[in-house]
Each structure stands twice: as C-alpha cells, then as structure tokens.
Amino acid sequence: MEEPPYLSGDAEFTVLLFGRSDRSQFSLANSILRTDVFDDELCDIAESQRHRNEAFERKLAVVNTPNLSVYEASQKELKRVFKMSVCKSSPGPYVVLFAFHLNNISPSAVRILELVTKYFGDSILNHMMVVVCHEEDKEDSALEKIVKHNRDFRELIEKCGQRYHLFNERKARRDEKVSKQLLEKMDDMVRDNGCRFYSNHQYQEAEERIQTEEHFIMKGRKKEMLTKRKELESRYTGEGLEKELLLFETRIRVENREKAERKISEVLGFTLTAVDYAAAVGKGAALGALCGAVMGFEGMAVGAAVGAVVGGVIGGAASAAWGYVTNAAAQMNRR
C-alpha cells in the first residue's frame, strides 16, 4: 500500500483543527505537536493560527481555528475565519479534526459541522474525524457506550464516515503513546484517501494567489536580501556561511509566506457551492423573465436567459434582487 508522503520525505503533515466552545481543540493541538503552544486554560483565539514542530517521525503543522460557536450567528465573521484557515492550511490539510469535550456534545456541534460543509463542501467529510476529548478514568469501551447513546454524536460520526476517536487529555500529557494512537488512526484515514490531502477550488485558488503574492513580495525584498548576504559573507566562511545563509533564506521564505497568506485571506472569495449556484441561476432567470415580461413572451425568454447568466455570475446579488422582487410583489398583493 502507498505510504503518505510526509512519512518518507520533506512533505508537511498538515492538520486543520476545528472546535466548538471549550479548550479541547487547543489541548489537542499541544498533544499532537508534543509541545505547549497554547496555555492550558485557553478557550479561544482571535484568528486561525498555525504551529509547527517535528514529532512522531514527521514534520507537523496544526492549524487551529477560533471556536466556531462564537461565530455561529455571523456569516461575515465565519467567512473571515474560514478564509484565514484555508490560507493557513493551503495547499490543503491531510486531516481535518472536529474536536470537543465529552460533556459538550449537543445539537450545536451538528450545526457547526453543517456550517463547515457549507463553506468547504461535503467532500471535506472524507478527510474528517470527530475527536471527543475527556479526562475520565473509564475504559474507552465504557465511554463509547455513553457517547453512542447521544443522538447528536451518532449524527456527527455518521456524517464523518463513522470516524471518531476518544482522546484522554490527562493521559496524553504524561504518555505520548496516547497521541501516537491518534496519529496512527489519522494515517490510516490518509491512506484510505489515496494519500492525498484535501483540496477544492477555494484551496486551489488560494494557493495560486499566495504563490503569486510570495513572488511579488520576494521581488520587493531583493535589495534587503543582497545587503544581508554581503553582511553574512563578510562575517562567515565555508560551512558556517552556508548554515547562516540557509537560516536567513528560510526565515525570509516563512515571512513572505505568512505575509502572502494574510494578504490573500483578506481578498479571497468563497464561491457558491453547486446547490447555491443552481439556486442563483434559477432566481436570476426568473428575475430576468419578470423584467422582460413587459415585452411579451419573447422579452420573457430573453430576460430569463440573461438573468440566468447574471444569476450564475453574481449569485449573491441575484439572491438579493430576488428578495427585493418577492417583497415588492407581496406588497402589491396587499394593496
């Protein structure tokens, strides 16, 4: 069987980590990375963050999003969070984890998963695993009986192909085998997905634009790099110079990448899903037909065709216009 590229080369094992409303996802990130990048009591962050480390014989990158329950009611803020998470995990995560505490399984968790699939597409579920964090002394078999009696949990794992993991946070702090078991389960899921990371049109657009922006930033720093190189050449020779140049060039690449990611996250647009696109086309066609009705049947046909195109291109505007027309029609009927 083909092995994931991050187990045998320089590829980075990127994990995208969503959470709900507690500290579980941040504790989980610490355990996966085998280093404390988040405080023990941290329950939320302002924006998506990526942390890297080398552990479990691989290069790791874990991207944590803010707790999504905070943004559940705000489409604008959710888009901001998701756009940054796409840019931070581009060109795509091998694994997506949805983490929450054992005592925090509720209908809200299901709603948040639906929000994730709305923006990322249903195919992200093929790369997703539910992680239930706890600090219980009970055996996993006993805990499984408890969680499987929860209807919301059953719905979550059904959407995720029955993939879930019970993660003991307290034991993980003492014994890295607990984290290793989770990593092994993630590796199995990656193999099931053909050793490919998750990608869609948003990720593809983001990566292309990030690379273009990186190139632009690098051109603007040529003078700075030349000056620094001359400085290093005056201070070091041989292997020492090679080491210092490598460190400097690596730092520049990381800085450029992070600047590009932030820039593109501000302008990246989430395009419509297929369902939303079809709805926008239909609404645009109906709107065009209504506007063309004043010219008779031929005008309606032309208006419908034009409206469908406009609806597909600017689905959001067509939807807004549709709302305006339906509201106006309702007001006319009341007169």
mmCIF file with all atom_site columns, N, CA and C in Angstrom, residues 77-148:
data_model
loop_
_atom_site.group_PDB
_atom_site.id
_atom_site.type_symbol
_atom_site.label_atom_id
_atom_site.label_alt_id
_atom_site.label_comp_id
_atom_site.label_asym_id
_atom_site.label_entity_id
_atom_site.label_seq_id
_atom_site.pdbx_PDB_ins_code
_atom_site.Cartn_x
_atom_site.Cartn_y
_atom_site.Cartn_z
_atom_site.occupancy
_atom_site.B_iso_or_equiv
_atom_site.pdbx_formal_charge
_atom_site.auth_seq_id
_atom_site.auth_comp_id
_atom_site.auth_asym_id
_atom_site.auth_atom_id
_atom_site.pdbx_PDB_model_num
ATOM 1   N N  . GLU A 1 77  ? -18.334 36.955 9.847  1.00 0.00 ? 77  GLU A N  1
ATOM 2   C CA . GLU A 1 77  ? -17.201 36.538 10.666 1.00 0.00 ? 77  GLU A CA 1
ATOM 3   C C  . GLU A 1 77  ? -16.782 35.108 10.356 1.00 0.00 ? 77  GLU A C  1
ATOM 4   N N  . LEU A 1 78  ? -17.765 34.260 10.072 1.00 0.00 ? 78  LEU A N  1
ATOM 5   C CA . LEU A 1 78  ? -17.436 32.885 9.701  1.00 0.00 ? 78  LEU A CA 1
ATOM 6   C C  . LEU A 1 78  ? -16.596 32.847 8.432  1.00 0.00 ? 78  LEU A C  1
ATOM 7   N N  . LYS A 1 79  ? -16.976 33.654 7.454  1.00 0.00 ? 79  LYS A N  1
ATOM 8   C CA . LYS A 1 79  ? -16.200 33.704 6.217  1.00 0.00 ? 79  LYS A CA 1
ATOM 9   C C  . LYS A 1 79  ? -14.771 34.154 6.491  1.00 0.00 ? 79  LYS A C  1
ATOM 10  N N  . ARG A 1 80  ? -14.631 35.145 7.373  1.00 0.00 ? 80  ARG A N  1
ATOM 11  C CA . ARG A 1 80  ? -13.288 35.626 7.715  1.00 0.00 ? 80  ARG A CA 1
ATOM 12  C C  . ARG A 1 80  ? -12.466 34.501 8.337  1.00 0.00 ? 80  ARG A C  1
ATOM 13  N N  . VAL A 1 81  ? -13.068 33.769 9.263  1.00 0.00 ? 81  VAL A N  1
ATOM 14  C CA . VAL A 1 81  ? -12.376 32.663 9.924  1.00 0.00 ? 81  VAL A CA 1
ATOM 15  C C  . VAL A 1 81  ? -12.000 31.580 8.920  1.00 0.00 ? 81  VAL A C  1
ATOM 16  N N  . PHE A 1 82  ? -12.951 31.215 8.064  1.00 0.00 ? 82  PHE A N  1
ATOM 17  C CA . PHE A 1 82  ? -12.701 30.133 7.118  1.00 0.00 ? 82  PHE A CA 1
ATOM 18  C C  . PHE A 1 82  ? -11.672 30.530 6.063  1.00 0.00 ? 82  PHE A C  1
ATOM 19  N N  . LYS A 1 83  ? -11.710 31.776 5.608  1.00 0.00 ? 83  LYS A N  1
ATOM 20  C CA . LYS A 1 83  ? -10.737 32.213 4.599  1.00 0.00 ? 83  LYS A CA 1
ATOM 21  C C  . LYS A 1 83  ? -9.317  32.166 5.158  1.00 0.00 ? 83  LYS A C  1
ATOM 22  N N  . MET A 1 84  ? -9.149  32.601 6.397  1.00 0.00 ? 84  MET A N  1
ATOM 23  C CA . MET A 1 84  ? -7.823  32.537 7.002  1.00 0.00 ? 84  MET A CA 1
ATOM 24  C C  . MET A 1 84  ? -7.391  31.091 7.214  1.00 0.00 ? 84  MET A C  1
ATOM 25  N N  . SER A 1 85  ? -8.319  30.227 7.610  1.00 0.00 ? 85  SER A N  1
ATOM 26  C CA . SER A 1 85  ? -7.957  28.824 7.828  1.00 0.00 ? 85  SER A CA 1
ATOM 27  C C  . SER A 1 85  ? -7.563  28.148 6.520  1.00 0.00 ? 85  SER A C  1
ATOM 28  N N  . VAL A 1 86  ? -8.215  28.521 5.418  1.00 0.00 ? 86  VAL A N  1
ATOM 29  C CA . VAL A 1 86  ? -7.833  27.985 4.108  1.00 0.00 ? 86  VAL A CA 1
ATOM 30  C C  . VAL A 1 86  ? -6.415  28.416 3.758  1.00 0.00 ? 86  VAL A C  1
ATOM 31  N N  . CYS A 1 87  ? -6.126  29.696 3.926  1.00 0.00 ? 87  CYS A N  1
ATOM 32  C CA . CYS A 1 87  ? -4.797  30.205 3.576  1.00 0.00 ? 87  CYS A CA 1
ATOM 33  C C  . CYS A 1 87  ? -3.713  29.606 4.475  1.00 0.00 ? 87  CYS A C  1
ATOM 34  N N  . LYS A 1 88  ? -4.020  29.426 5.753  1.00 0.00 ? 88  LYS A N  1
ATOM 35  C CA . LYS A 1 88  ? -3.035  28.867 6.679  1.00 0.00 ? 88  LYS A CA 1
ATOM 36  C C  . LYS A 1 88  ? -2.777  27.380 6.426  1.00 0.00 ? 88  LYS A C  1
ATOM 37  N N  . SER A 1 89  ? -3.776  26.664 5.900  1.00 0.00 ? 89  SER A N  1
ATOM 38  C CA . SER A 1 89  ? -3.612  25.225 5.676  1.00 0.00 ? 89  SER A CA 1
ATOM 39  C C  . SER A 1 89  ? -3.416  24.877 4.204  1.00 0.00 ? 89  SER A C  1
ATOM 40  N N  . SER A 1 90  ? -3.280  25.895 3.344  1.00 0.00 ? 90  SER A N  1
ATOM 41  C CA . SER A 1 90  ? -3.061  25.675 1.918  1.00 0.00 ? 90  SER A CA 1
ATOM 42  C C  . SER A 1 90  ? -1.688  25.030 1.685  1.00 0.00 ? 90  SER A C  1
ATOM 43  N N  . PRO A 1 91  ? -1.544  24.124 0.719  1.00 0.00 ? 91  PRO A N  1
ATOM 44  C CA . PRO A 1 91  ? -2.486  23.786 -0.354 1.00 0.00 ? 91  PRO A CA 1
ATOM 45  C C  . PRO A 1 91  ? -3.615  22.851 0.054  1.00 0.00 ? 91  PRO A C  1
ATOM 46  N N  . GLY A 1 92  ? -3.604  22.376 1.308  1.00 0.00 ? 92  GLY A N  1
ATOM 47  C CA . GLY A 1 92  ? -4.708  21.568 1.788  1.00 0.00 ? 92  GLY A CA 1
ATOM 48  C C  . GLY A 1 92  ? -4.282  20.670 2.931  1.00 0.00 ? 92  GLY A C  1
ATOM 49  N N  . PRO A 1 93  ? -5.192  20.395 3.876  1.00 0.00 ? 93  PRO A N  1
ATOM 50  C CA . PRO A 1 93  ? -4.862  19.527 5.014  1.00 0.00 ? 93  PRO A CA 1
ATOM 51  C C  . PRO A 1 93  ? -5.040  18.048 4.665  1.00 0.00 ? 93  PRO A C  1
ATOM 52  N N  . TYR A 1 94  ? -4.173  17.231 5.210  1.00 0.00 ? 94  TYR A N  1
ATOM 53  C CA . TYR A 1 94  ? -4.356  15.788 5.058  1.00 0.00 ? 94  TYR A CA 1
ATOM 54  C C  . TYR A 1 94  ? -5.510  15.299 5.920  1.00 0.00 ? 94  TYR A C  1
ATOM 55  N N  . VAL A 1 95  ? -5.670  15.945 7.074  1.00 0.00 ? 95  VAL A N  1
ATOM 56  C CA . VAL A 1 95  ? -6.699  15.523 8.027  1.00 0.00 ? 95  VAL A CA 1
ATOM 57  C C  . VAL A 1 95  ? -7.395  16.759 8.580  1.00 0.00 ? 95  VAL A C  1
ATOM 58  N N  . VAL A 1 96  ? -8.708  16.641 8.768  1.00 0.00 ? 96  VAL A N  1
ATOM 59  C CA . VAL A 1 96  ? -9.494  17.682 9.425  1.00 0.00 ? 96  VAL A CA 1
ATOM 60  C C  . VAL A 1 96  ? -10.096 17.066 10.682 1.00 0.00 ? 96  VAL A C  1
ATOM 61  N N  . LEU A 1 97  ? -9.819  17.669 11.825 1.00 0.00 ? 97  LEU A N  1
ATOM 62  C CA . LEU A 1 97  ? -10.341 17.168 13.095 1.00 0.00 ? 97  LEU A CA 1
ATOM 63  C C  . LEU A 1 97  ? -11.405 18.122 13.625 1.00 0.00 ? 97  LEU A C  1
ATOM 64  N N  . PHE A 1 98  ? -12.498 17.549 14.111 1.00 0.00 ? 98  PHE A N  1
ATOM 65  C CA . PHE A 1 98  ? -13.540 18.328 14.774 1.00 0.00 ? 98  PHE A CA 1
ATOM 66  C C  . PHE A 1 98  ? -13.542 17.878 16.229 1.00 0.00 ? 98  PHE A C  1
ATOM 67  N N  . ALA A 1 99  ? -13.019 18.729 17.110 1.00 0.00 ? 99  ALA A N  1
ATOM 68  C CA . ALA A 1 99  ? -12.784 18.339 18.499 1.00 0.00 ? 99  ALA A CA 1
ATOM 69  C C  . ALA A 1 99  ? -13.734 19.049 19.452 1.00 0.00 ? 99  ALA A C  1
ATOM 70  N N  . PHE A 1 100 ? -14.203 18.318 20.437 1.00 0.00 ? 100 PHE A N  1
ATOM 71  C CA . PHE A 1 100 ? -14.992 18.912 21.509 1.00 0.00 ? 100 PHE A CA 1
ATOM 72  C C  . PHE A 1 100 ? -14.937 17.994 22.720 1.00 0.00 ? 100 PHE A C  1
ATOM 73  N N  . HIS A 1 101 ? -15.361 18.520 23.861 1.00 0.00 ? 101 HIS A N  1
ATOM 74  C CA . HIS A 1 101 ? -15.281 17.767 25.108 1.00 0.00 ? 101 HIS A CA 1
ATOM 75  C C  . HIS A 1 101 ? -16.436 16.789 25.222 1.00 0.00 ? 101 HIS A C  1
ATOM 76  N N  . LEU A 1 102 ? -16.189 15.721 25.948 1.00 0.00 ? 102 LEU A N  1
ATOM 77  C CA . LEU A 1 102 ? -17.191 14.680 26.170 1.00 0.00 ? 102 LEU A CA 1
ATOM 78  C C  . LEU A 1 102 ? -18.505 15.253 26.698 1.00 0.00 ? 102 LEU A C  1
ATOM 79  N N  . ASN A 1 103 ? -18.405 16.267 27.558 1.00 0.00 ? 103 ASN A N  1
ATOM 80  C CA . ASN A 1 103 ? -19.608 16.844 28.168 1.00 0.00 ? 103 ASN A CA 1
ATOM 81  C C  . ASN A 1 103 ? -20.233 17.947 27.318 1.00 0.00 ? 103 ASN A C  1
ATOM 82  N N  . ASN A 1 104 ? -19.741 18.103 26.112 1.00 0.00 ? 104 ASN A N  1
ATOM 83  C CA . ASN A 1 104 ? -20.185 19.236 25.293 1.00 0.00 ? 104 ASN A CA 1
ATOM 84  C C  . ASN A 1 104 ? -20.756 18.779 23.950 1.00 0.00 ? 104 ASN A C  1
ATOM 85  N N  . ILE A 1 105 ? -21.333 17.584 23.928 1.00 0.00 ? 105 ILE A N  1
ATOM 86  C CA . ILE A 1 105 ? -21.962 17.082 22.708 1.00 0.00 ? 105 ILE A CA 1
ATOM 87  C C  . ILE A 1 105 ? -23.407 17.571 22.688 1.00 0.00 ? 105 ILE A C  1
ATOM 88  N N  . SER A 1 106 ? -23.757 18.345 21.669 1.00 0.00 ? 106 SER A N  1
ATOM 89  C CA . SER A 1 106 ? -25.083 18.953 21.625 1.00 0.00 ? 106 SER A CA 1
ATOM 90  C C  . SER A 1 106 ? -25.477 19.214 20.178 1.00 0.00 ? 106 SER A C  1
ATOM 91  N N  . PRO A 1 107 ? -26.734 19.611 19.938 1.00 0.00 ? 107 PRO A N  1
ATOM 92  C CA . PRO A 1 107 ? -27.148 19.950 18.568 1.00 0.00 ? 107 PRO A CA 1
ATOM 93  C C  . PRO A 1 107 ? -26.296 21.049 17.945 1.00 0.00 ? 107 PRO A C  1
ATOM 94  N N  . SER A 1 108 ? -25.708 21.909 18.779 1.00 0.00 ? 108 SER A N  1
ATOM 95  C CA . SER A 1 108 ? -24.857 22.980 18.257 1.00 0.00 ? 108 SER A CA 1
ATOM 96  C C  . SER A 1 108 ? -23.663 22.413 17.500 1.00 0.00 ? 108 SER A C  1
ATOM 97  N N  . ALA A 1 109 ? -23.127 21.283 17.963 1.00 0.00 ? 109 ALA A N  1
ATOM 98  C CA . ALA A 1 109 ? -21.989 20.663 17.279 1.00 0.00 ? 109 ALA A CA 1
ATOM 99  C C  . ALA A 1 109 ? -22.381 20.232 15.873 1.00 0.00 ? 109 ALA A C  1
ATOM 100 N N  . VAL A 1 110 ? -23.589 19.712 15.729 1.00 0.00 ? 110 VAL A N  1
ATOM 101 C CA . VAL A 1 110 ? -24.078 19.303 14.410 1.00 0.00 ? 110 VAL A CA 1
ATOM 102 C C  . VAL A 1 110 ? -24.243 20.518 13.508 1.00 0.00 ? 110 VAL A C  1
ATOM 103 N N  . ARG A 1 111 ? -24.776 21.602 14.059 1.00 0.00 ? 111 ARG A N  1
ATOM 104 C CA . ARG A 1 111 ? -24.965 22.824 13.262 1.00 0.00 ? 111 ARG A CA 1
ATOM 105 C C  . ARG A 1 111 ? -23.623 23.372 12.786 1.00 0.00 ? 111 ARG A C  1
ATOM 106 N N  . ILE A 1 112 ? -22.628 23.326 13.651 1.00 0.00 ? 112 ILE A N  1
ATOM 107 C CA . ILE A 1 112 ? -21.316 23.847 13.274 1.00 0.00 ? 112 ILE A CA 1
ATOM 108 C C  . ILE A 1 112 ? -20.697 22.997 12.170 1.00 0.00 ? 112 ILE A C  1
ATOM 109 N N  . LEU A 1 113 ? -20.867 21.684 12.259 1.00 0.00 ? 113 LEU A N  1
ATOM 110 C CA . LEU A 1 113 ? -20.364 20.817 11.192 1.00 0.00 ? 113 LEU A CA 1
ATOM 111 C C  . LEU A 1 113 ? -21.054 21.144 9.871  1.00 0.00 ? 113 LEU A C  1
ATOM 112 N N  . GLU A 1 114 ? -22.333 21.456 9.931  1.00 0.00 ? 114 GLU A N  1
ATOM 113 C CA . GLU A 1 114 ? -23.064 21.839 8.717  1.00 0.00 ? 114 GLU A CA 1
ATOM 114 C C  . GLU A 1 114 ? -22.526 23.147 8.142  1.00 0.00 ? 114 GLU A C  1
ATOM 115 N N  . LEU A 1 115 ? -22.130 24.076 9.016  1.00 0.00 ? 115 LEU A N  1
ATOM 116 C CA . LEU A 1 115 ? -21.536 25.330 8.542  1.00 0.00 ? 115 LEU A CA 1
ATOM 117 C C  . LEU A 1 115 ? -20.201 25.067 7.847  1.00 0.00 ? 115 LEU A C  1
ATOM 118 N N  . VAL A 1 116 ? -19.418 24.155 8.397  1.00 0.00 ? 116 VAL A N  1
ATOM 119 C CA . VAL A 1 116 ? -18.129 23.812 7.783  1.00 0.00 ? 116 VAL A CA 1
ATOM 120 C C  . VAL A 1 116 ? -18.342 23.240 6.384  1.00 0.00 ? 116 VAL A C  1
ATOM 121 N N  . THR A 1 117 ? -19.281 22.310 6.256  1.00 0.00 ? 117 THR A N  1
ATOM 122 C CA . THR A 1 117 ? -19.518 21.704 4.939  1.00 0.00 ? 117 THR A CA 1
ATOM 123 C C  . THR A 1 117 ? -20.147 22.697 3.972  1.00 0.00 ? 117 THR A C  1
ATOM 124 N N  . LYS A 1 118 ? -20.891 23.664 4.495  1.00 0.00 ? 118 LYS A N  1
ATOM 125 C CA . LYS A 1 118 ? -21.478 24.675 3.621  1.00 0.00 ? 118 LYS A CA 1
ATOM 126 C C  . LYS A 1 118 ? -20.393 25.475 2.910  1.00 0.00 ? 118 LYS A C  1
ATOM 127 N N  . TYR A 1 119 ? -19.326 25.799 3.627  1.00 0.00 ? 119 TYR A N  1
ATOM 128 C CA . TYR A 1 119 ? -18.264 26.623 3.053  1.00 0.00 ? 119 TYR A CA 1
ATOM 129 C C  . TYR A 1 119 ? -17.171 25.808 2.369  1.00 0.00 ? 119 TYR A C  1
ATOM 130 N N  . PHE A 1 120 ? -16.926 24.591 2.859  1.00 0.00 ? 120 PHE A N  1
ATOM 131 C CA . PHE A 1 120 ? -15.836 23.794 2.302  1.00 0.00 ? 120 PHE A CA 1
ATOM 132 C C  . PHE A 1 120 ? -16.321 22.717 1.336  1.00 0.00 ? 120 PHE A C  1
ATOM 133 N N  . GLY A 1 121 ? -17.606 22.406 1.370  1.00 0.00 ? 121 GLY A N  1
ATOM 134 C CA . GLY A 1 121 ? -18.136 21.339 0.529  1.00 0.00 ? 121 GLY A CA 1
ATOM 135 C C  . GLY A 1 121 ? -18.213 20.020 1.283  1.00 0.00 ? 121 GLY A C  1
ATOM 136 N N  . ASP A 1 122 ? -19.142 19.154 0.871  1.00 0.00 ? 122 ASP A N  1
ATOM 137 C CA . ASP A 1 122 ? -19.343 17.876 1.557  1.00 0.00 ? 122 ASP A CA 1
ATOM 138 C C  . ASP A 1 122 ? -18.124 16.963 1.469  1.00 0.00 ? 122 ASP A C  1
ATOM 139 N N  . SER A 1 123 ? -17.298 17.147 0.439  1.00 0.00 ? 123 SER A N  1
ATOM 140 C CA . SER A 1 123 ? -16.151 16.247 0.257  1.00 0.00 ? 123 SER A CA 1
ATOM 141 C C  . SER A 1 123 ? -15.132 16.370 1.384  1.00 0.00 ? 123 SER A C  1
ATOM 142 N N  . ILE A 1 124 ? -15.194 17.460 2.153  1.00 0.00 ? 124 ILE A N  1
ATOM 143 C CA . ILE A 1 124 ? -14.257 17.598 3.272  1.00 0.00 ? 124 ILE A CA 1
ATOM 144 C C  . ILE A 1 124 ? -14.517 16.528 4.333  1.00 0.00 ? 124 ILE A C  1
ATOM 145 N N  . LEU A 1 125 ? -15.743 15.999 4.358  1.00 0.00 ? 125 LEU A N  1
ATOM 146 C CA . LEU A 1 125 ? -16.093 14.981 5.346  1.00 0.00 ? 125 LEU A CA 1
ATOM 147 C C  . LEU A 1 125 ? -15.279 13.703 5.152  1.00 0.00 ? 125 LEU A C  1
ATOM 148 N N  . ASN A 1 126 ? -14.804 13.461 3.923  1.00 0.00 ? 126 ASN A N  1
ATOM 149 C CA . ASN A 1 126 ? -13.971 12.277 3.672  1.00 0.00 ? 126 ASN A CA 1
ATOM 150 C C  . ASN A 1 126 ? -12.629 12.354 4.385  1.00 0.00 ? 126 ASN A C  1
ATOM 151 N N  . HIS A 1 127 ? -12.236 13.556 4.775  1.00 0.00 ? 127 HIS A N  1
ATOM 152 C CA . HIS A 1 127 ? -10.948 13.764 5.436  1.00 0.00 ? 127 HIS A CA 1
ATOM 153 C C  . HIS A 1 127 ? -11.129 14.130 6.910  1.00 0.00 ? 127 HIS A C  1
ATOM 154 N N  . MET A 1 128 ? -12.340 13.995 7.413  1.00 0.00 ? 128 MET A N  1
ATOM 155 C CA . MET A 1 128 ? -12.639 14.494 8.756  1.00 0.00 ? 128 MET A CA 1
ATOM 156 C C  . MET A 1 128 ? -12.834 13.361 9.758  1.00 0.00 ? 128 MET A C  1
ATOM 157 N N  . MET A 1 129 ? -12.377 13.632 10.979 1.00 0.00 ? 129 MET A N  1
ATOM 158 C CA . MET A 1 129 ? -12.569 12.716 12.094 1.00 0.00 ? 129 MET A CA 1
ATOM 159 C C  . MET A 1 129 ? -13.063 13.511 13.302 1.00 0.00 ? 129 MET A C  1
ATOM 160 N N  . VAL A 1 130 ? -14.027 12.955 14.016 1.00 0.00 ? 130 VAL A N  1
ATOM 161 C CA . VAL A 1 130 ? -14.517 13.558 15.250 1.00 0.00 ? 130 VAL A CA 1
ATOM 162 C C  . VAL A 1 130 ? -13.634 13.085 16.403 1.00 0.00 ? 130 VAL A C  1
ATOM 163 N N  . VAL A 1 131 ? -13.152 14.037 17.206 1.00 0.00 ? 131 VAL A N  1
ATOM 164 C CA . VAL A 1 131 ? -12.322 13.691 18.367 1.00 0.00 ? 131 VAL A CA 1
ATOM 165 C C  . VAL A 1 131 ? -13.040 14.156 19.631 1.00 0.00 ? 131 VAL A C  1
ATOM 166 N N  . VAL A 1 132 ? -13.364 13.208 20.481 1.00 0.00 ? 132 VAL A N  1
ATOM 167 C CA . VAL A 1 132 ? -14.028 13.509 21.751 1.00 0.00 ? 132 VAL A CA 1
ATOM 168 C C  . VAL A 1 132 ? -12.965 13.508 22.850 1.00 0.00 ? 132 VAL A C  1
ATOM 169 N N  . CYS A 1 133 ? -12.713 14.679 23.410 1.00 0.00 ? 133 CYS A N  1
ATOM 170 C CA . CYS A 1 133 ? -11.688 14.817 24.444 1.00 0.00 ? 133 CYS A CA 1
ATOM 171 C C  . CYS A 1 133 ? -12.302 14.607 25.829 1.00 0.00 ? 133 CYS A C  1
ATOM 172 N N  . HIS A 1 134 ? -11.527 14.022 26.715 1.00 0.00 ? 134 HIS A N  1
ATOM 173 C CA . HIS A 1 134 ? -12.030 13.776 28.075 1.00 0.00 ? 134 HIS A CA 1
ATOM 174 C C  . HIS A 1 134 ? -10.852 13.571 29.013 1.00 0.00 ? 134 HIS A C  1
ATOM 175 N N  . GLU A 1 135 ? -11.161 13.489 30.300 1.00 0.00 ? 135 GLU A N  1
ATOM 176 C CA . GLU A 1 135 ? -10.145 13.208 31.319 1.00 0.00 ? 135 GLU A CA 1
ATOM 177 C C  . GLU A 1 135 ? -10.653 12.135 32.278 1.00 0.00 ? 135 GLU A C  1
ATOM 178 N N  . GLU A 1 136 ? -11.459 11.236 31.747 1.00 0.00 ? 136 GLU A N  1
ATOM 179 C CA . GLU A 1 136 ? -12.078 10.187 32.553 1.00 0.00 ? 136 GLU A CA 1
ATOM 180 C C  . GLU A 1 136 ? -11.103 9.035  32.800 1.00 0.00 ? 136 GLU A C  1
ATOM 181 N N  . ASP A 1 137 ? -11.353 8.306  33.895 1.00 0.00 ? 137 ASP A N  1
ATOM 182 C CA . ASP A 1 137 ? -10.565 7.113  34.197 1.00 0.00 ? 137 ASP A CA 1
ATOM 183 C C  . ASP A 1 137 ? -11.187 5.854  33.602 1.00 0.00 ? 137 ASP A C  1
ATOM 184 N N  . LYS A 1 138 ? -12.376 5.990  33.047 1.00 0.00 ? 138 LYS A N  1
ATOM 185 C CA . LYS A 1 138 ? -13.067 4.830  32.482 1.00 0.00 ? 138 LYS A CA 1
ATOM 186 C C  . LYS A 1 138 ? -12.368 4.339  31.219 1.00 0.00 ? 138 LYS A C  1
ATOM 187 N N  . GLU A 1 139 ? -12.570 3.066  30.926 1.00 0.00 ? 139 GLU A N  1
ATOM 188 C CA . GLU A 1 139 ? -12.042 2.493  29.696 1.00 0.00 ? 139 GLU A CA 1
ATOM 189 C C  . GLU A 1 139 ? -12.799 3.066  28.496 1.00 0.00 ? 139 GLU A C  1
ATOM 190 N N  . ASP A 1 140 ? -12.124 3.071  27.341 1.00 0.00 ? 140 ASP A N  1
ATOM 191 C CA . ASP A 1 140 ? -12.752 3.611  26.137 1.00 0.00 ? 140 ASP A CA 1
ATOM 192 C C  . ASP A 1 140 ? -14.049 2.882  25.793 1.00 0.00 ? 140 ASP A C  1
ATOM 193 N N  . SER A 1 141 ? -14.082 1.574  26.035 1.00 0.00 ? 141 SER A N  1
ATOM 194 C CA . SER A 1 141 ? -15.281 0.802  25.701 1.00 0.00 ? 141 SER A CA 1
ATOM 195 C C  . SER A 1 141 ? -16.487 1.286  26.497 1.00 0.00 ? 141 SER A C  1
ATOM 196 N N  . ALA A 1 142 ? -16.257 1.654  27.768 1.00 0.00 ? 142 ALA A N  1
ATOM 197 C CA . ALA A 1 142 ? -17.349 2.165  28.596 1.00 0.00 ? 142 ALA A CA 1
ATOM 198 C C  . ALA A 1 142 ? -17.789 3.543  28.123 1.00 0.00 ? 142 ALA A C  1
ATOM 199 N N  . LEU A 1 143 ? -16.820 4.376  27.734 1.00 0.00 ? 143 LEU A N  1
ATOM 200 C CA . LEU A 1 143 ? -17.150 5.716  27.247 1.00 0.00 ? 143 LEU A CA 1
ATOM 201 C C  . LEU A 1 143 ? -17.871 5.651  25.902 1.00 0.00 ? 143 LEU A C  1
ATOM 202 N N  . GLU A 1 144 ? -17.482 4.703  25.068 1.00 0.00 ? 144 GLU A N  1
ATOM 203 C CA . GLU A 1 144 ? -18.141 4.552  23.771 1.00 0.00 ? 144 GLU A CA 1
ATOM 204 C C  . GLU A 1 144 ? -19.625 4.257  23.940 1.00 0.00 ? 144 GLU A C  1
ATOM 205 N N  . LYS A 1 145 ? -19.955 3.441  24.913 1.00 0.00 ? 145 LYS A N  1
ATOM 206 C CA . LYS A 1 145 ? -21.369 3.138  25.167 1.00 0.00 ? 145 LYS A CA 1
ATOM 207 C C  . LYS A 1 145 ? -22.126 4.402  25.550 1.00 0.00 ? 145 LYS A C  1
ATOM 208 N N  . ILE A 1 146 ? -21.448 5.280  26.304 1.00 0.00 ? 146 ILE A N  1
ATOM 209 C CA . ILE A 1 146 ? -22.092 6.526  26.737 1.00 0.00 ? 146 ILE A CA 1
ATOM 210 C C  . ILE A 1 146 ? -22.326 7.455  25.550 1.00 0.00 ? 146 ILE A C  1
ATOM 211 N N  . VAL A 1 147 ? -21.275 7.698  24.765 1.00 0.00 ? 147 VAL A N  1
ATOM 212 C CA . VAL A 1 147 ? -21.400 8.676  23.679 1.00 0.00 ? 147 VAL A CA 1
ATOM 213 C C  . VAL A 1 147 ? -22.307 8.171  22.563 1.00 0.00 ? 147 VAL A C  1
ATOM 214 N N  . LYS A 1 148 ? -22.320 6.862  22.342 1.00 0.00 ? 148 LYS A N  1
ATOM 215 C CA . LYS A 1 148 ? -23.147 6.336  21.254 1.00 0.00 ? 148 LYS A CA 1
ATOM 216 C C  . LYS A 1 148 ? -24.634 6.365  21.580 1.00 0.00 ? 148 LYS A C  1
#
